[in-house]
PDB file of C-alpha atoms in Angstrom:
ATOM      1  CA  MET A   1     -88.447 -61.992  13.750  1.00 79.00           C
ATOM      2  CA  GLU A   2     -86.676 -62.100  10.390  1.00 91.00           C
ATOM      3  CA  GLY A   3     -86.746 -59.994   7.257  1.00 96.00           C
ATOM      4  CA  LYS A   4     -84.631 -59.452   4.175  1.00 97.00           C
ATOM      5  CA  VAL A   5     -82.443 -56.786   2.584  1.00 98.00           C
ATOM      6  CA  VAL A   6     -84.050 -56.033  -0.797  1.00 98.00           C
ATOM      7  CA  GLY A   7     -81.998 -52.954  -1.677  1.00 98.00           C
ATOM      8  CA  ILE A   8     -78.696 -51.229  -0.856  1.00 98.00           C
ATOM      9  CA  CYS A   9     -78.194 -47.614  -1.911  1.00 97.00           C
ATOM     10  CA  ILE A  10     -75.424 -45.021  -1.571  1.00 97.00           C
ATOM     11  CA  SER A  11     -74.594 -41.533  -2.768  1.00 94.00           C
ATOM     12  CA  GLU A  12     -71.373 -39.516  -2.813  1.00 90.00           C
ATOM     13  CA  LYS A  13     -73.086 -36.292  -1.713  1.00 87.00           C
ATOM     14  CA  ARG A  14     -75.705 -35.534   0.911  1.00 84.00           C
ATOM     15  CA  GLY A  15     -79.043 -34.228  -0.263  1.00 74.00           C
ATOM     16  CA  THR A  16     -78.991 -36.283  -3.463  1.00 78.00           C
ATOM     17  CA  GLN A  17     -80.844 -39.433  -4.462  1.00 81.00           C
ATOM     18  CA  LYS A  18     -78.937 -42.618  -3.805  1.00 92.00           C
ATOM     19  CA  THR A  19     -78.215 -45.277  -6.408  1.00 94.00           C
ATOM     20  CA  GLU A  20     -78.493 -49.034  -6.026  1.00 97.00           C
ATOM     21  CA  ILE A  21     -75.550 -51.354  -5.517  1.00 97.00           C
ATOM     22  CA  ALA A  22     -75.584 -55.135  -5.132  1.00 97.00           C
ATOM     23  CA  GLU A  23     -73.314 -55.373  -2.077  1.00 98.00           C
ATOM     24  CA  ALA A  24     -71.504 -53.128   0.375  1.00 98.00           C
ATOM     25  CA  ASP A  25     -68.928 -52.983   3.132  1.00 98.00           C
ATOM     26  CA  ILE A  26     -70.285 -51.701   6.437  1.00 98.00           C
ATOM     27  CA  VAL A  27     -67.702 -49.942   8.610  1.00 98.00           C
ATOM     28  CA  LYS A  28     -68.024 -50.048  12.393  1.00 98.00           C
ATOM     29  CA  GLY A  29     -68.719 -46.640  13.903  1.00 97.00           C
ATOM     30  CA  TRP A  30     -69.005 -45.045  10.464  1.00 97.00           C
ATOM     31  CA  GLY A  31     -71.577 -46.396   8.013  1.00 98.00           C
ATOM     32  CA  ILE A  32     -71.550 -47.751   4.467  1.00 98.00           C
ATOM     33  CA  GLU A  33     -68.215 -47.401   2.712  1.00 97.00           C
ATOM     34  CA  GLY A  34     -68.550 -44.803  -0.040  1.00 95.00           C
ATOM     35  CA  ASP A  35     -71.757 -43.240   1.281  1.00 97.00           C
ATOM     36  CA  ALA A  36     -71.881 -39.548   2.141  1.00 94.00           C
ATOM     37  CA  HIS A  37     -73.888 -40.076   5.343  1.00 91.00           C
ATOM     38  CA  GLY A  38     -71.159 -42.095   7.028  1.00 95.00           C
ATOM     39  CA  GLY A  39     -69.540 -40.376   9.987  1.00 96.00           C
ATOM     40  CA  LYS A  40     -69.145 -40.181  13.732  1.00 95.00           C
ATOM     41  CA  TRP A  41     -72.788 -39.508  14.511  1.00 95.00           C
ATOM     42  CA  HIS A  42     -76.034 -41.331  15.272  1.00 96.00           C
ATOM     43  CA  ARG A  43     -77.446 -41.454  11.709  1.00 96.00           C
ATOM     44  CA  GLN A  44     -74.833 -43.577   9.958  1.00 98.00           C
ATOM     45  CA  VAL A  45     -77.141 -45.922   8.009  1.00 98.00           C
ATOM     46  CA  SER A  46     -80.762 -45.116   7.120  1.00 96.00           C
ATOM     47  CA  LEU A  47     -83.420 -47.789   6.670  1.00 97.00           C
ATOM     48  CA  LEU A  48     -86.785 -47.774   4.933  1.00 96.00           C
ATOM     49  CA  SER A  49     -89.447 -50.464   4.761  1.00 96.00           C
ATOM     50  CA  PHE A  50     -90.037 -52.074   1.357  1.00 97.00           C
ATOM     51  CA  GLU A  51     -93.735 -52.311   2.173  1.00 96.00           C
ATOM     52  CA  LYS A  52     -93.962 -48.542   2.746  1.00 94.00           C
ATOM     53  CA  ILE A  53     -92.301 -47.883  -0.608  1.00 92.00           C
ATOM     54  CA  GLU A  54     -94.784 -50.224  -2.292  1.00 94.00           C
ATOM     55  CA  ASP A  55     -97.697 -48.409  -0.615  1.00 91.00           C
ATOM     56  CA  PHE A  56     -96.321 -45.109  -1.917  1.00 88.00           C
ATOM     57  CA  ARG A  57     -95.925 -46.537  -5.412  1.00 89.00           C
ATOM     58  CA  ALA A  58     -99.554 -47.647  -5.296  1.00 89.00           C
ATOM     59  CA  LYS A  59    -100.526 -43.972  -5.080  1.00 84.00           C
ATOM     60  CA  GLY A  60     -98.981 -43.431  -8.514  1.00 82.00           C
ATOM     61  CA  ALA A  61     -95.438 -42.492  -7.554  1.00 78.00           C
ATOM     62  CA  ASP A  62     -92.710 -43.764  -9.886  1.00 82.00           C
ATOM     63  CA  VAL A  63     -89.857 -44.047  -7.393  1.00 86.00           C
ATOM     64  CA  LYS A  64     -86.750 -46.212  -7.492  1.00 90.00           C
ATOM     65  CA  PHE A  65     -84.856 -47.524  -4.505  1.00 94.00           C
ATOM     66  CA  GLY A  66     -82.740 -44.715  -3.065  1.00 89.00           C
ATOM     67  CA  ALA A  67     -85.100 -41.955  -4.175  1.00 86.00           C
ATOM     68  CA  PHE A  68     -85.917 -41.072  -0.568  1.00 87.00           C
ATOM     69  CA  GLY A  69     -82.266 -41.002   0.462  1.00 87.00           C
ATOM     70  CA  GLU A  70     -82.439 -44.382   2.209  1.00 93.00           C
ATOM     71  CA  ASN A  71     -79.425 -46.700   2.476  1.00 97.00           C
ATOM     72  CA  LEU A  72     -81.088 -50.057   3.113  1.00 98.00           C
ATOM     73  CA  ILE A  73     -84.545 -51.218   2.041  1.00 97.00           C
ATOM     74  CA  MET A  74     -85.801 -53.985   4.319  1.00 97.00           C
ATOM     75  CA  GLU A  75     -88.716 -56.321   3.736  1.00 97.00           C
ATOM     76  CA  GLY A  76     -90.739 -57.791   6.580  1.00 96.00           C
ATOM     77  CA  PHE A  77     -90.622 -55.029   9.213  1.00 94.00           C
ATOM     78  CA  ASP A  78     -92.694 -51.988  10.119  1.00 95.00           C
ATOM     79  CA  LEU A  79     -89.530 -50.143  11.063  1.00 96.00           C
ATOM     80  CA  ARG A  80     -91.212 -47.111  12.593  1.00 93.00           C
ATOM     81  CA  ARG A  81     -92.892 -49.255  15.250  1.00 95.00           C
ATOM     82  CA  LEU A  82     -89.624 -50.712  16.526  1.00 97.00           C
ATOM     83  CA  PRO A  83     -88.216 -49.046  19.671  1.00 96.00           C
ATOM     84  CA  VAL A  84     -84.932 -47.172  19.673  1.00 97.00           C
ATOM     85  CA  GLY A  85     -82.257 -49.606  20.848  1.00 97.00           C
ATOM     86  CA  THR A  86     -83.502 -52.418  18.581  1.00 98.00           C
ATOM     87  CA  ARG A  87     -80.638 -54.111  16.744  1.00 98.00           C
ATOM     88  CA  PHE A  88     -80.536 -55.571  13.230  1.00 98.00           C
ATOM     89  CA  ARG A  89     -78.183 -58.459  12.550  1.00 98.00           C
ATOM     90  CA  ILE A  90     -77.198 -59.020   8.904  1.00 98.00           C
ATOM     91  CA  GLY A  91     -74.551 -61.749   8.893  1.00 97.00           C
ATOM     92  CA  ASP A  92     -71.672 -60.264  10.890  1.00 97.00           C
ATOM     93  CA  VAL A  93     -73.100 -56.741  10.694  1.00 98.00           C
ATOM     94  CA  ILE A  94     -75.021 -55.290  13.639  1.00 98.00           C
ATOM     95  CA  LEU A  95     -76.907 -51.995  13.347  1.00 98.00           C
ATOM     96  CA  GLU A  96     -78.564 -50.287  16.322  1.00 98.00           C
ATOM     97  CA  LEU A  97     -81.675 -48.160  15.873  1.00 98.00           C
ATOM     98  CA  THR A  98     -81.006 -44.614  17.112  1.00 98.00           C
ATOM     99  CA  GLN A  99     -83.759 -42.429  15.660  1.00 97.00           C
ATOM    100  CA  ILE A 100     -87.287 -42.738  14.291  1.00 97.00           C
ATOM    101  CA  GLY A 101     -88.114 -40.384  11.420  1.00 93.00           C
ATOM    102  CA  LYS A 102     -86.556 -36.984  10.843  1.00 85.00           C
ATOM    103  CA  GLU A 103     -87.421 -33.345  10.391  1.00 76.00           C
ATOM    104  CA  CYS A 104     -87.857 -32.286   6.765  1.00 66.00           C
ATOM    105  CA  HIS A 105     -85.996 -28.991   6.357  1.00 57.00           C
ATOM    106  CA  SER A 106     -86.656 -28.543   2.629  1.00 60.00           C
ATOM    107  CA  HIS A 107     -89.141 -30.451   0.520  1.00 57.00           C
ATOM    108  CA  CYS A 108     -87.550 -32.905  -1.910  1.00 60.00           C
ATOM    109  CA  GLU A 109     -88.515 -33.439  -5.536  1.00 61.00           C
ATOM    110  CA  ILE A 110     -90.766 -36.348  -4.551  1.00 64.00           C
ATOM    111  CA  TYR A 111     -92.738 -34.112  -2.188  1.00 56.00           C
ATOM    112  CA  LYS A 112     -93.010 -31.370  -4.774  1.00 52.00           C
ATOM    113  CA  LYS A 113     -94.416 -33.864  -7.283  1.00 56.00           C
ATOM    114  CA  MET A 114     -96.615 -36.015  -5.007  1.00 57.00           C
ATOM    115  CA  GLY A 115     -97.355 -33.664  -2.130  1.00 61.00           C
ATOM    116  CA  ASP A 116     -95.900 -36.245   0.238  1.00 66.00           C
ATOM    117  CA  CYS A 117     -92.642 -37.995   1.169  1.00 79.00           C
ATOM    118  CA  ILE A 118     -92.459 -41.040   3.420  1.00 84.00           C
ATOM    119  CA  MET A 119     -88.860 -40.736   4.633  1.00 86.00           C
ATOM    120  CA  PRO A 120     -89.461 -38.096   7.343  1.00 84.00           C
ATOM    121  CA  ARG A 121     -92.078 -40.278   9.081  1.00 89.00           C
ATOM    122  CA  GLU A 122     -91.225 -43.848   8.006  1.00 93.00           C
ATOM    123  CA  GLY A 123     -87.434 -43.788   7.703  1.00 94.00           C
ATOM    124  CA  VAL A 124     -85.275 -44.829  10.650  1.00 97.00           C
ATOM    125  CA  PHE A 125     -81.597 -44.366  11.400  1.00 97.00           C
ATOM    126  CA  THR A 126     -78.914 -46.593  12.888  1.00 98.00           C
ATOM    127  CA  GLU A 127     -75.349 -46.697  14.143  1.00 98.00           C
ATOM    128  CA  VAL A 128     -72.974 -49.477  13.098  1.00 98.00           C
ATOM    129  CA  ILE A 129     -72.092 -51.598  16.139  1.00 98.00           C
ATOM    130  CA  ALA A 130     -70.255 -54.303  14.157  1.00 98.00           C
ATOM    131  CA  GLY A 131     -69.067 -54.082  10.572  1.00 98.00           C
ATOM    132  CA  GLY A 132     -68.896 -56.577   7.744  1.00 98.00           C
ATOM    133  CA  HIS A 133     -70.058 -57.255   4.205  1.00 98.00           C
ATOM    134  CA  ILE A 134     -73.713 -57.392   3.123  1.00 98.00           C
ATOM    135  CA  ARG A 135     -75.528 -58.279  -0.103  1.00 98.00           C
ATOM    136  CA  VAL A 136     -79.005 -57.805  -1.486  1.00 98.00           C
ATOM    137  CA  GLY A 137     -81.030 -60.834  -0.407  1.00 98.00           C
ATOM    138  CA  ASP A 138     -79.314 -61.231   2.986  1.00 98.00           C
ATOM    139  CA  LEU A 139     -81.565 -62.186   5.886  1.00 98.00           C
ATOM    140  CA  VAL A 140     -82.093 -59.670   8.704  1.00 98.00           C
ATOM    141  CA  GLN A 141     -82.673 -60.727  12.301  1.00 98.00           C
ATOM    142  CA  ILE A 142     -84.266 -58.420  14.881  1.00 97.00           C
ATOM    143  CA  ILE A 143     -82.652 -58.300  18.329  1.00 97.00           C
ATOM    144  CA  GLU A 144     -84.922 -56.632  20.898  1.00 96.00           C
ATOM    145  CA  PRO A 145     -83.411 -54.108  23.338  1.00 95.00           C
ATOM    146  CA  GLU A 146     -82.253 -55.597  26.623  1.00 91.00           C
ATOM    147  CA  LYS A 147     -84.728 -55.012  29.437  1.00 88.00           C
ATOM    148  CA  ASN A 148     -82.139 -53.680  31.864  1.00 90.00           C
ATOM    149  CA  ARG A 149     -80.040 -51.638  29.416  1.00 94.00           C
ATOM    150  CA  PRO A 150     -78.688 -48.294  30.719  1.00 97.00           C
ATOM    151  CA  PHE A 151     -81.099 -45.376  30.665  1.00 98.00           C
ATOM    152  CA  THR A 152     -80.386 -42.742  28.027  1.00 98.00           C
ATOM    153  CA  ALA A 153     -80.143 -39.039  28.794  1.00 98.00           C
ATOM    154  CA  ALA A 154     -79.849 -35.732  26.974  1.00 98.00           C
ATOM    155  CA  VAL A 155     -78.883 -32.319  28.336  1.00 98.00           C
ATOM    156  CA  ILE A 156     -80.041 -28.902  27.125  1.00 98.00           C
ATOM    157  CA  THR A 157     -78.549 -25.675  28.460  1.00 98.00           C
ATOM    158  CA  LEU A 158     -80.602 -22.498  27.983  1.00 98.00           C
ATOM    159  CA  SER A 159     -78.467 -19.364  27.973  1.00 97.00           C
ATOM    160  CA  ASP A 160     -78.428 -16.350  25.667  1.00 96.00           C
ATOM    161  CA  LYS A 161     -74.868 -15.468  26.654  1.00 95.00           C
ATOM    162  CA  GLY A 162     -73.705 -19.071  26.487  1.00 95.00           C
ATOM    163  CA  ALA A 163     -75.158 -19.593  23.017  1.00 96.00           C
ATOM    164  CA  ALA A 164     -73.524 -16.346  21.865  1.00 95.00           C
ATOM    165  CA  GLY A 165     -70.114 -17.466  23.153  1.00 96.00           C
ATOM    166  CA  GLN A 166     -70.026 -14.740  25.811  1.00 96.00           C
ATOM    167  CA  ARG A 167     -70.114 -17.138  28.756  1.00 95.00           C
ATOM    168  CA  GLU A 168     -68.766 -20.641  29.285  1.00 96.00           C
ATOM    169  CA  ASP A 169     -71.458 -23.214  29.925  1.00 97.00           C
ATOM    170  CA  LYS A 170     -70.499 -25.055  33.101  1.00 97.00           C
ATOM    171  CA  SER A 171     -73.922 -26.365  34.115  1.00 98.00           C
ATOM    172  CA  GLY A 172     -74.505 -28.566  31.042  1.00 98.00           C
ATOM    173  CA  PRO A 173     -71.126 -30.325  31.313  1.00 98.00           C
ATOM    174  CA  LYS A 174     -71.720 -30.832  35.048  1.00 98.00           C
ATOM    175  CA  ILE A 175     -74.992 -32.642  34.294  1.00 98.00           C
ATOM    176  CA  VAL A 176     -73.291 -34.758  31.618  1.00 98.00           C
ATOM    177  CA  GLU A 177     -70.500 -35.656  34.040  1.00 98.00           C
ATOM    178  CA  MET A 178     -72.792 -36.592  36.927  1.00 98.00           C
ATOM    179  CA  ALA A 179     -75.276 -38.493  34.763  1.00 98.00           C
ATOM    180  CA  ALA A 180     -72.484 -40.508  33.120  1.00 98.00           C
ATOM    181  CA  GLN A 181     -70.970 -41.298  36.517  1.00 98.00           C
ATOM    182  CA  ALA A 182     -74.389 -42.539  37.627  1.00 98.00           C
ATOM    183  CA  GLY A 183     -74.509 -44.967  34.677  1.00 98.00           C
ATOM    184  CA  TYR A 184     -76.615 -43.040  32.184  1.00 98.00           C
ATOM    185  CA  ASP A 185     -75.815 -43.198  28.466  1.00 98.00           C
ATOM    186  CA  VAL A 186     -75.720 -39.481  27.593  1.00 98.00           C
ATOM    187  CA  LYS A 187     -76.665 -39.258  23.919  1.00 98.00           C
ATOM    188  CA  GLU A 188     -76.682 -35.501  23.297  1.00 98.00           C
ATOM    189  CA  SER A 189     -75.719 -32.217  24.958  1.00 98.00           C
ATOM    190  CA  LEU A 190     -77.058 -28.979  23.442  1.00 98.00           C
ATOM    191  CA  LEU A 191     -76.579 -25.271  24.145  1.00 98.00           C
ATOM    192  CA  LEU A 192     -79.479 -23.054  23.073  1.00 98.00           C
ATOM    193  CA  PRO A 193     -80.404 -19.394  23.594  1.00 97.00           C
ATOM    194  CA  ASP A 194     -83.271 -18.717  25.978  1.00 97.00           C
ATOM    195  CA  GLY A 195     -86.692 -18.835  24.374  1.00 96.00           C
ATOM    196  CA  ARG A 196     -89.422 -21.338  23.611  1.00 97.00           C
ATOM    197  CA  GLY A 197     -89.273 -22.164  19.890  1.00 96.00           C
ATOM    198  CA  ALA A 198     -85.927 -23.934  19.574  1.00 97.00           C
ATOM    199  CA  LEU A 199     -86.292 -25.594  22.978  1.00 98.00           C
ATOM    200  CA  GLU A 200     -89.723 -27.016  22.170  1.00 98.00           C
ATOM    201  CA  ARG A 201     -88.467 -28.401  18.841  1.00 97.00           C
ATOM    202  CA  GLN A 202     -85.486 -30.090  20.489  1.00 98.00           C
ATOM    203  CA  LEU A 203     -87.573 -31.544  23.325  1.00 98.00           C
ATOM    204  CA  ILE A 204     -90.000 -33.020  20.784  1.00 98.00           C
ATOM    205  CA  ARG A 205     -87.173 -34.400  18.629  1.00 98.00           C
ATOM    206  CA  LEU A 206     -85.332 -35.986  21.544  1.00 98.00           C
ATOM    207  CA  ALA A 207     -88.512 -37.505  22.983  1.00 98.00           C
ATOM    208  CA  ASP A 208     -90.258 -38.650  19.800  1.00 97.00           C
ATOM    209  CA  GLN A 209     -87.441 -39.449  17.381  1.00 97.00           C
ATOM    210  CA  ARG A 210     -84.586 -40.429  19.696  1.00 98.00           C
ATOM    211  CA  GLN A 211     -86.826 -41.792  22.495  1.00 98.00           C
ATOM    212  CA  ILE A 212     -84.460 -40.503  25.193  1.00 98.00           C
ATOM    213  CA  ASN A 213     -85.415 -41.730  28.678  1.00 98.00           C
ATOM    214  CA  VAL A 214     -84.696 -38.462  30.521  1.00 98.00           C
ATOM    215  CA  ILE A 215     -83.961 -34.945  29.290  1.00 99.00           C
ATOM    216  CA  PHE A 216     -82.374 -32.513  31.735  1.00 98.00           C
ATOM    217  CA  THR A 217     -82.658 -28.798  31.040  1.00 98.00           C
ATOM    218  CA  THR A 218     -80.608 -26.191  32.899  1.00 98.00           C
ATOM    219  CA  GLY A 219     -81.368 -22.492  32.937  1.00 97.00           C
ATOM    220  CA  GLY A 220     -84.363 -20.352  32.075  1.00 97.00           C
ATOM    221  CA  THR A 221     -86.418 -21.136  35.191  1.00 97.00           C
ATOM    222  CA  GLY A 222     -86.257 -17.771  36.966  1.00 96.00           C
ATOM    223  CA  PHE A 223     -88.171 -14.484  36.811  1.00 97.00           C
ATOM    224  CA  SER A 224     -86.455 -12.807  33.842  1.00 96.00           C
ATOM    225  CA  GLN A 225     -88.520 -12.097  30.744  1.00 96.00           C
ATOM    226  CA  ARG A 226     -86.437 -14.591  28.724  1.00 96.00           C
ATOM    227  CA  ASP A 227     -86.790 -17.344  31.347  1.00 97.00           C
ATOM    228  CA  VAL A 228     -89.442 -19.487  29.639  1.00 98.00           C
ATOM    229  CA  THR A 229     -88.058 -23.019  30.016  1.00 98.00           C
ATOM    230  CA  PRO A 230     -91.045 -24.100  32.178  1.00 98.00           C
ATOM    231  CA  GLU A 231     -93.529 -22.808  29.605  1.00 98.00           C
ATOM    232  CA  ALA A 232     -91.751 -24.699  26.803  1.00 98.00           C
ATOM    233  CA  THR A 233     -91.675 -27.869  28.905  1.00 98.00           C
ATOM    234  CA  ILE A 234     -95.381 -27.655  29.760  1.00 98.00           C
ATOM    235  CA  ALA A 235     -96.247 -27.062  26.089  1.00 98.00           C
ATOM    236  CA  VAL A 236     -94.654 -30.324  24.900  1.00 98.00           C
ATOM    237  CA  CYS A 237     -95.628 -32.609  27.790  1.00 98.00           C
ATOM    238  CA  ASP A 238     -98.574 -35.016  27.807  1.00 97.00           C
ATOM    239  CA  ARG A 239     -98.574 -35.258  31.600  1.00 98.00           C
ATOM    240  CA  MET A 240     -96.855 -33.334  34.357  1.00 98.00           C
ATOM    241  CA  ALA A 241     -94.673 -34.922  37.042  1.00 98.00           C
ATOM    242  CA  ASN A 242     -94.140 -31.942  39.293  1.00 96.00           C
ATOM    243  CA  GLY A 243     -93.472 -34.044  42.367  1.00 97.00           C
ATOM    244  CA  ILE A 244     -89.902 -34.135  41.054  1.00 98.00           C
ATOM    245  CA  ALA A 245     -89.637 -30.355  40.602  1.00 98.00           C
ATOM    246  CA  ASP A 246     -91.278 -29.775  43.983  1.00 98.00           C
ATOM    247  CA  ALA A 247     -88.921 -32.222  45.702  1.00 98.00           C
ATOM    248  CA  ILE A 248     -85.858 -30.523  44.191  1.00 98.00           C
ATOM    249  CA  ARG A 249     -87.204 -27.117  45.214  1.00 97.00           C
ATOM    250  CA  ASN A 250     -87.931 -28.277  48.775  1.00 97.00           C
ATOM    251  CA  TYR A 251     -84.463 -29.768  49.090  1.00 98.00           C
ATOM    252  CA  SER A 252     -82.861 -26.622  47.700  1.00 97.00           C
ATOM    253  CA  MET A 253     -84.789 -24.545  50.253  1.00 97.00           C
ATOM    254  CA  THR A 254     -82.748 -26.250  52.982  1.00 97.00           C
ATOM    255  CA  ILE A 255     -79.630 -24.783  51.330  1.00 97.00           C
ATOM    256  CA  THR A 256     -80.848 -21.325  50.280  1.00 96.00           C
ATOM    257  CA  PRO A 257     -84.219 -19.551  50.663  1.00 97.00           C
ATOM    258  CA  ARG A 258     -83.738 -18.155  47.151  1.00 96.00           C
ATOM    259  CA  ALA A 259     -84.829 -21.555  45.831  1.00 96.00           C
ATOM    260  CA  MET A 260     -88.383 -20.208  46.268  1.00 97.00           C
ATOM    261  CA  PHE A 261     -87.847 -18.188  43.091  1.00 97.00           C
ATOM    262  CA  SER A 262     -87.436 -21.272  40.911  1.00 97.00           C
ATOM    263  CA  ARG A 263     -90.318 -21.876  38.504  1.00 98.00           C
ATOM    264  CA  ALA A 264     -88.942 -25.249  37.346  1.00 98.00           C
ATOM    265  CA  VAL A 265     -91.361 -28.007  36.316  1.00 98.00           C
ATOM    266  CA  SER A 266     -91.081 -31.682  35.348  1.00 98.00           C
ATOM    267  CA  GLY A 267     -93.219 -33.612  32.905  1.00 98.00           C
ATOM    268  CA  ILE A 268     -93.621 -36.590  30.610  1.00 98.00           C
ATOM    269  CA  ARG A 269     -93.854 -36.755  26.823  1.00 98.00           C
ATOM    270  CA  GLY A 270     -94.552 -40.280  25.643  1.00 97.00           C
ATOM    271  CA  LYS A 271     -92.036 -42.328  27.611  1.00 97.00           C
ATOM    272  CA  THR A 272     -89.565 -39.483  28.099  1.00 98.00           C
ATOM    273  CA  LEU A 273     -89.190 -37.633  31.382  1.00 98.00           C
ATOM    274  CA  ILE A 274     -88.227 -33.938  31.150  1.00 98.00           C
ATOM    275  CA  ILE A 275     -86.715 -32.310  34.234  1.00 98.00           C
ATOM    276  CA  ASN A 276     -85.931 -28.603  34.603  1.00 98.00           C
ATOM    277  CA  LEU A 277     -82.816 -28.008  36.705  1.00 98.00           C
ATOM    278  CA  PRO A 278     -81.413 -24.692  37.993  1.00 97.00           C
ATOM    279  CA  GLY A 279     -78.993 -22.624  35.955  1.00 96.00           C
ATOM    280  CA  SER A 280     -75.916 -22.469  38.178  1.00 95.00           C
ATOM    281  CA  PRO A 281     -73.347 -25.310  38.339  1.00 97.00           C
ATOM    282  CA  LYS A 282     -73.504 -25.353  42.152  1.00 97.00           C
ATOM    283  CA  ALA A 283     -77.302 -25.628  42.193  1.00 97.00           C
ATOM    284  CA  VAL A 284     -77.215 -28.275  39.449  1.00 98.00           C
ATOM    285  CA  GLN A 285     -74.783 -30.393  41.450  1.00 98.00           C
ATOM    286  CA  GLU A 286     -76.861 -30.105  44.616  1.00 98.00           C
ATOM    287  CA  ALA A 287     -80.072 -30.979  42.771  1.00 98.00           C
ATOM    288  CA  LEU A 288     -78.568 -34.045  41.063  1.00 98.00           C
ATOM    289  CA  GLU A 289     -76.940 -35.306  44.271  1.00 98.00           C
ATOM    290  CA  PHE A 290     -80.458 -35.343  45.710  1.00 98.00           C
ATOM    291  CA  LEU A 291     -82.270 -36.604  42.590  1.00 98.00           C
ATOM    292  CA  LEU A 292     -80.104 -39.229  40.902  1.00 98.00           C
ATOM    293  CA  PRO A 293     -80.195 -41.878  43.685  1.00 97.00           C
ATOM    294  CA  GLN A 294     -84.004 -42.060  43.305  1.00 96.00           C
ATOM    295  CA  LEU A 295     -84.555 -41.336  39.618  1.00 98.00           C
ATOM    296  CA  GLU A 296     -84.002 -44.770  38.054  1.00 96.00           C
ATOM    297  CA  HIS A 297     -87.062 -46.215  39.784  1.00 96.00           C
ATOM    298  CA  GLY A 298     -89.364 -43.709  38.104  1.00 97.00           C
ATOM    299  CA  LEU A 299     -87.652 -44.150  34.743  1.00 98.00           C
ATOM    300  CA  GLY A 300     -87.975 -47.919  35.049  1.00 96.00           C
ATOM    301  CA  ILE A 301     -91.728 -47.615  35.566  1.00 96.00           C
ATOM    302  CA  LEU A 302     -92.003 -45.234  32.606  1.00 96.00           C
ATOM    303  CA  ARG A 303     -90.010 -47.576  30.359  1.00 94.00           C
ATOM    304  CA  GLY A 304     -91.871 -50.652  31.610  1.00 89.00           C
ATOM    305  CA  SER A 305     -88.821 -52.409  32.982  1.00 80.00           C
ATOM    306  CA  GLU A 306     -89.763 -51.915  36.637  1.00 76.00           C
ATOM    307  CA  GLY A 307     -92.960 -52.417  38.627  1.00 66.00           C
ATOM    308  CA  GLU A 308     -95.028 -49.819  40.442  1.00 63.00           C
ATOM    309  CA  CYS A 309     -93.935 -48.714  43.891  1.00 55.00           C
ATOM    310  CA  ALA A 310     -97.124 -49.637  45.819  1.00 52.00           C
ATOM    311  CA  ARG A 311     -96.591 -51.958  48.782  1.00 49.00           C
TER     312      ARG A 311
END
């Protein structure tokens, strides 16, 4: 599948409209030279479909390239329908898709005028895997994600004291360490206060926009009033997968009878598996030692890279 670069845009400050340039240097691990969105993060270069801009113009919007804050305008692709992990080759440059859409924190001038903005739902974001020089008119080649690529993971710790800086989070880093040792590509690690709102938003973002394969939460699964991690997980899931939570609980019961007080659940949103783990580092380690040797089979089925387990 091939397309074409029809526009290149940059801006010196974030939150401002970008202006067109005819060519640009793309810096590995950073972004477009001279653009404010470059940096050591997963949204280094933003892309928007030329066809989506044309559809928006057909509604009466007078918008130039860069008006939505996009870096590259590409013709020939429905970018939003491409899976995270897709790569774009432009000459020597390779960009890897890392996020679909974004949350709109404050409505831009386009939204205020038209009542709509396409960037939050149609824009996509990439990291620069290989740098080089690009020009308007360059051909773009799509490289599909490898079938057996490493599974991606994210970790969310729920702790009021941890988020307030009153207690060191040891459970989240333990999950990151063990998942990485098991071969997972850990994309994000977050520390949030207990409660549903922020957790639900992050679970939705990680599942829908970043298309993470598995999200581990730690904390908030007990009997305290603020322990609502299971409720947040249930609220965002399409289907439950509580065989995992039950198996962890049963295994933990062989170590301590207090495992009966865990209210942890597991579920699926889209193609993302969400697993509630205990809050203590010791319990996290025990749970992952039991879980990780079996988990990749289920994730492979969910991703479509492995067959069902019936014999």
